């Protein structure tokens, strides 16, 4: 599960430190697609929304 602190870490690593997505993926353990989704497509740093589970 992605938390706000992980989102902040991803943004900080890219914008402040200049790391490419590949290095961020290695260091956080998240996939590159996940990082791309939360880094590029989400302009705000709010809590991610997940679909409700259906049992």
PDB file of N, CA and C in Angstrom:
ATOM      1  N   UNK A   1       0.848  -1.180   0.000  1.00  0.00           N
ATOM      2  CA  UNK A   1       0.000   0.000   0.000  1.00  0.00           C
ATOM      3  C   UNK A   1       0.890   1.239   0.000  1.00  0.00           C
ATOM      4  N   UNK A   2       0.524   2.181  -0.830  1.00  0.00           N
ATOM      5  CA  UNK A   2       1.292   3.419  -0.934  1.00  0.00           C
ATOM      6  C   UNK A   2       0.748   4.427   0.068  1.00  0.00           C
ATOM      7  N   UNK A   3       1.634   4.960   0.863  1.00  0.00           N
ATOM      8  CA  UNK A   3       1.234   5.970   1.846  1.00  0.00           C
ATOM      9  C   UNK A   3       1.687   7.346   1.357  1.00  0.00           C
ATOM     10  N   UNK A   4       1.219   8.349   2.048  1.00  0.00           N
ATOM     11  CA  UNK A   4       1.578   9.719   1.691  1.00  0.00           C
ATOM     12  C   UNK A   4       3.082   9.928   1.858  1.00  0.00           C
ATOM     13  N   UNK A   5       3.681   9.278   2.829  1.00  0.00           N
ATOM     14  CA  UNK A   5       5.123   9.441   3.037  1.00  0.00           C
ATOM     15  C   UNK A   5       5.917   8.848   1.873  1.00  0.00           C
ATOM     16  N   UNK A   6       5.448   7.723   1.301  1.00  0.00           N
ATOM     17  CA  UNK A   6       6.132   7.148   0.146  1.00  0.00           C
ATOM     18  C   UNK A   6       5.963   8.056  -1.064  1.00  0.00           C
ATOM     19  N   UNK A   7       4.770   8.626  -1.233  1.00  0.00           N
ATOM     20  CA  UNK A   7       4.556   9.573  -2.335  1.00  0.00           C
ATOM     21  C   UNK A   7       5.491  10.771  -2.205  1.00  0.00           C
ATOM     22  N   UNK A   8       5.639  11.270  -0.998  1.00  0.00           N
ATOM     23  CA  UNK A   8       6.532  12.401  -0.772  1.00  0.00           C
ATOM     24  C   UNK A   8       7.981  12.014  -1.070  1.00  0.00           C
ATOM     25  N   UNK A   9       8.356  10.806  -0.689  1.00  0.00           N
ATOM     26  CA  UNK A   9       9.713  10.335  -0.945  1.00  0.00           C
ATOM     27  C   UNK A   9       9.975  10.232  -2.446  1.00  0.00           C
ATOM     28  N   UNK A  10       8.996   9.701  -3.201  1.00  0.00           N
ATOM     29  CA  UNK A  10       9.144   9.581  -4.651  1.00  0.00           C
ATOM     30  C   UNK A  10       9.317  10.955  -5.281  1.00  0.00           C
ATOM     31  N   UNK A  11       8.468  11.889  -4.907  1.00  0.00           N
ATOM     32  CA  UNK A  11       8.549  13.238  -5.469  1.00  0.00           C
ATOM     33  C   UNK A  11       9.859  13.923  -5.097  1.00  0.00           C
ATOM     34  N   UNK A  12      10.285  13.760  -3.854  1.00  0.00           N
ATOM     35  CA  UNK A  12      11.539  14.372  -3.398  1.00  0.00           C
ATOM     36  C   UNK A  12      12.733  13.797  -4.161  1.00  0.00           C
ATOM     37  N   UNK A  13      12.740  12.469  -4.333  1.00  0.00           N
ATOM     38  CA  UNK A  13      13.850  11.829  -5.031  1.00  0.00           C
ATOM     39  C   UNK A  13      13.934  12.293  -6.481  1.00  0.00           C
ATOM     40  N   UNK A  14      12.794  12.515  -7.096  1.00  0.00           N
ATOM     41  CA  UNK A  14      12.825  12.943  -8.495  1.00  0.00           C
ATOM     42  C   UNK A  14      13.106  14.434  -8.651  1.00  0.00           C
ATOM     43  N   UNK A  15      12.316  15.264  -7.981  1.00  0.00           N
ATOM     44  CA  UNK A  15      12.415  16.701  -8.202  1.00  0.00           C
ATOM     45  C   UNK A  15      13.626  17.333  -7.522  1.00  0.00           C
ATOM     46  N   UNK A  16      13.926  16.959  -6.294  1.00  0.00           N
ATOM     47  CA  UNK A  16      15.034  17.585  -5.593  1.00  0.00           C
ATOM     48  C   UNK A  16      16.367  16.920  -5.903  1.00  0.00           C
ATOM     49  N   UNK A  17      16.374  15.569  -5.865  1.00  0.00           N
ATOM     50  CA  UNK A  17      17.625  14.841  -6.029  1.00  0.00           C
ATOM     51  C   UNK A  17      17.918  14.476  -7.482  1.00  0.00           C
ATOM     52  N   UNK A  18      16.905  14.527  -8.354  1.00  0.00           N
ATOM     53  CA  UNK A  18      17.113  14.286  -9.769  1.00  0.00           C
ATOM     54  C   UNK A  18      17.272  12.826 -10.158  1.00  0.00           C
ATOM     55  N   UNK A  19      16.778  11.894  -9.345  1.00  0.00           N
ATOM     56  CA  UNK A  19      16.884  10.468  -9.667  1.00  0.00           C
ATOM     57  C   UNK A  19      15.931  10.100 -10.794  1.00  0.00           C
ATOM     58  N   UNK A  20      16.356   9.213 -11.705  1.00  0.00           N
ATOM     59  CA  UNK A  20      15.425   8.710 -12.713  1.00  0.00           C
ATOM     60  C   UNK A  20      14.448   7.705 -12.099  1.00  0.00           C
ATOM     61  N   UNK A  21      13.379   7.433 -12.808  1.00  0.00           N
ATOM     62  CA  UNK A  21      12.330   6.532 -12.302  1.00  0.00           C
ATOM     63  C   UNK A  21      12.905   5.155 -11.986  1.00  0.00           C
ATOM     64  N   UNK A  22      13.816   4.694 -12.798  1.00  0.00           N
ATOM     65  CA  UNK A  22      14.409   3.367 -12.585  1.00  0.00           C
ATOM     66  C   UNK A  22      15.114   3.267 -11.221  1.00  0.00           C
ATOM     67  N   UNK A  23      15.893   4.278 -10.860  1.00  0.00           N
ATOM     68  CA  UNK A  23      16.590   4.263  -9.571  1.00  0.00           C
ATOM     69  C   UNK A  23      15.614   4.389  -8.403  1.00  0.00           C
ATOM     70  N   UNK A  24      14.571   5.197  -8.590  1.00  0.00           N
ATOM     71  CA  UNK A  24      13.554   5.329  -7.542  1.00  0.00           C
ATOM     72  C   UNK A  24      12.873   3.985  -7.324  1.00  0.00           C
ATOM     73  N   UNK A  25      12.590   3.264  -8.415  1.00  0.00           N
ATOM     74  CA  UNK A  25      11.957   1.949  -8.308  1.00  0.00           C
ATOM     75  C   UNK A  25      12.847   0.980  -7.534  1.00  0.00           C
ATOM     76  N   UNK A  26      14.114   0.988  -7.817  1.00  0.00           N
ATOM     77  CA  UNK A  26      15.035   0.099  -7.100  1.00  0.00           C
ATOM     78  C   UNK A  26      15.088   0.404  -5.611  1.00  0.00           C
ATOM     79  N   UNK A  27      15.140   1.674  -5.267  1.00  0.00           N
ATOM     80  CA  UNK A  27      15.306   2.061  -3.866  1.00  0.00           C
ATOM     81  C   UNK A  27      14.031   1.902  -3.053  1.00  0.00           C
ATOM     82  N   UNK A  28      12.876   2.083  -3.675  1.00  0.00           N
ATOM     83  CA  UNK A  28      11.618   1.984  -2.925  1.00  0.00           C
ATOM     84  C   UNK A  28      11.002   0.597  -2.978  1.00  0.00           C
ATOM     85  N   UNK A  29      11.400  -0.208  -3.972  1.00  0.00           N
ATOM     86  CA  UNK A  29      10.809  -1.535  -4.118  1.00  0.00           C
ATOM     87  C   UNK A  29       9.480  -1.524  -4.861  1.00  0.00           C
ATOM     88  N   UNK A  30       9.098  -0.387  -5.416  1.00  0.00           N
ATOM     89  CA  UNK A  30       7.870  -0.272  -6.197  1.00  0.00           C
ATOM     90  C   UNK A  30       8.186  -0.455  -7.677  1.00  0.00           C
ATOM     91  N   UNK A  31       7.195  -0.824  -8.459  1.00  0.00           N
ATOM     92  CA  UNK A  31       7.425  -0.977  -9.892  1.00  0.00           C
ATOM     93  C   UNK A  31       7.517   0.397 -10.559  1.00  0.00           C
ATOM     94  N   UNK A  32       8.151   0.409 -11.722  1.00  0.00           N
ATOM     95  CA  UNK A  32       8.273   1.667 -12.455  1.00  0.00           C
ATOM     96  C   UNK A  32       6.916   2.202 -12.873  1.00  0.00           C
ATOM     97  N   UNK A  33       5.987   1.302 -13.218  1.00  0.00           N
ATOM     98  CA  UNK A  33       4.647   1.753 -13.610  1.00  0.00           C
ATOM     99  C   UNK A  33       3.936   2.430 -12.449  1.00  0.00           C
ATOM    100  N   UNK A  34       4.082   1.893 -11.261  1.00  0.00           N
ATOM    101  CA  UNK A  34       3.456   2.503 -10.083  1.00  0.00           C
ATOM    102  C   UNK A  34       4.040   3.885  -9.835  1.00  0.00           C
ATOM    103  N   UNK A  35       5.342   3.994  -9.926  1.00  0.00           N
ATOM    104  CA  UNK A  35       5.987   5.295  -9.708  1.00  0.00           C
ATOM    105  C   UNK A  35       5.549   6.282 -10.773  1.00  0.00           C
ATOM    106  N   UNK A  36       5.479   5.827 -12.014  1.00  0.00           N
ATOM    107  CA  UNK A  36       5.013   6.700 -13.090  1.00  0.00           C
ATOM    108  C   UNK A  36       3.609   7.202 -12.823  1.00  0.00           C
ATOM    109  N   UNK A  37       2.744   6.310 -12.380  1.00  0.00           N
ATOM    110  CA  UNK A  37       1.347   6.692 -12.129  1.00  0.00           C
ATOM    111  C   UNK A  37       1.266   7.746 -11.035  1.00  0.00           C
ATOM    112  N   UNK A  38       1.957   7.553  -9.931  1.00  0.00           N
ATOM    113  CA  UNK A  38       1.833   8.482  -8.812  1.00  0.00           C
ATOM    114  C   UNK A  38       2.702   9.712  -8.964  1.00  0.00           C
ATOM    115  N   UNK A  39       3.739   9.628  -9.783  1.00  0.00           N
ATOM    116  CA  UNK A  39       4.627  10.770  -9.946  1.00  0.00           C
ATOM    117  C   UNK A  39       4.150  11.665 -11.073  1.00  0.00           C
ATOM    118  N   UNK A  40       3.757  11.063 -12.196  1.00  0.00           N
ATOM    119  CA  UNK A  40       3.390  11.875 -13.355  1.00  0.00           C
ATOM    120  C   UNK A  40       1.922  12.232 -13.413  1.00  0.00           C
ATOM    121  N   UNK A  41       1.060  11.288 -13.116  1.00  0.00           N
ATOM    122  CA  UNK A  41      -0.367  11.486 -13.384  1.00  0.00           C
ATOM    123  C   UNK A  41      -1.128  12.096 -12.225  1.00  0.00           C
ATOM    124  N   UNK A  42      -0.583  12.065 -11.042  1.00  0.00           N
ATOM    125  CA  UNK A  42      -1.271  12.618  -9.882  1.00  0.00           C
ATOM    126  C   UNK A  42      -0.622  13.945  -9.487  1.00  0.00           C
ATOM    127  N   UNK A  43      -1.255  15.070  -9.821  1.00  0.00           N
ATOM    128  CA  UNK A  43      -0.647  16.363  -9.504  1.00  0.00           C
ATOM    129  C   UNK A  43      -0.670  16.696  -8.008  1.00  0.00           C
ATOM    130  N   UNK A  44      -1.585  16.109  -7.267  1.00  0.00           N
ATOM    131  CA  UNK A  44      -1.655  16.405  -5.841  1.00  0.00           C
ATOM    132  C   UNK A  44      -0.997  15.287  -5.050  1.00  0.00           C
ATOM    133  N   UNK A  45      -0.674  15.562  -3.798  1.00  0.00           N
ATOM    134  CA  UNK A  45      -0.020  14.554  -2.965  1.00  0.00           C
ATOM    135  C   UNK A  45      -0.996  13.985  -1.948  1.00  0.00           C
ATOM    136  N   UNK A  46      -2.254  13.871  -2.323  1.00  0.00           N
ATOM    137  CA  UNK A  46      -3.267  13.330  -1.418  1.00  0.00           C
ATOM    138  C   UNK A  46      -3.133  11.825  -1.251  1.00  0.00           C
ATOM    139  N   UNK A  47      -3.924  11.297  -0.384  1.00  0.00           N
ATOM    140  CA  UNK A  47      -3.934   9.857  -0.134  1.00  0.00           C
ATOM    141  C   UNK A  47      -4.457   9.122  -1.368  1.00  0.00           C
ATOM    142  N   UNK A  48      -3.778   8.048  -1.806  1.00  0.00           N
ATOM    143  CA  UNK A  48      -4.270   7.311  -2.977  1.00  0.00           C
ATOM    144  C   UNK A  48      -5.600   6.632  -2.701  1.00  0.00           C
ATOM    145  N   UNK A  49      -6.407   6.527  -3.731  1.00  0.00           N
ATOM    146  CA  UNK A  49      -7.720   5.892  -3.602  1.00  0.00           C
ATOM    147  C   UNK A  49      -7.637   4.464  -4.118  1.00  0.00           C
ATOM    148  N   UNK A  50      -8.159   3.523  -3.373  1.00  0.00           N
ATOM    149  CA  UNK A  50      -8.173   2.127  -3.762  1.00  0.00           C
ATOM    150  C   UNK A  50      -9.619   1.659  -3.863  1.00  0.00           C
ATOM    151  N   UNK A  51      -9.917   0.746  -4.799  1.00  0.00           N
ATOM    152  CA  UNK A  51     -11.286   0.243  -4.903  1.00  0.00           C
ATOM    153  C   UNK A  51     -11.649  -0.609  -3.679  1.00  0.00           C
ATOM    154  N   UNK A  52     -12.928  -0.620  -3.340  1.00  0.00           N
ATOM    155  CA  UNK A  52     -13.408  -1.424  -2.218  1.00  0.00           C
ATOM    156  C   UNK A  52     -13.326  -2.898  -2.567  1.00  0.00           C
ATOM    157  N   UNK A  53     -13.004  -3.693  -1.589  1.00  0.00           N
ATOM    158  CA  UNK A  53     -12.948  -5.136  -1.785  1.00  0.00           C
ATOM    159  C   UNK A  53     -14.348  -5.729  -1.809  1.00  0.00           C
ATOM    160  N   UNK A  54     -14.532  -6.676  -2.694  1.00  0.00           N
ATOM    161  CA  UNK A  54     -15.788  -7.414  -2.748  1.00  0.00           C
ATOM    162  C   UNK A  54     -15.472  -8.837  -2.349  1.00  0.00           C
ATOM    163  N   UNK A  55     -16.091  -9.300  -1.260  1.00  0.00           N
ATOM    164  CA  UNK A  55     -15.799 -10.645  -0.779  1.00  0.00           C
ATOM    165  C   UNK A  55     -16.676 -11.666  -1.419  1.00  0.00           C
TER     166      UNK A  55
END
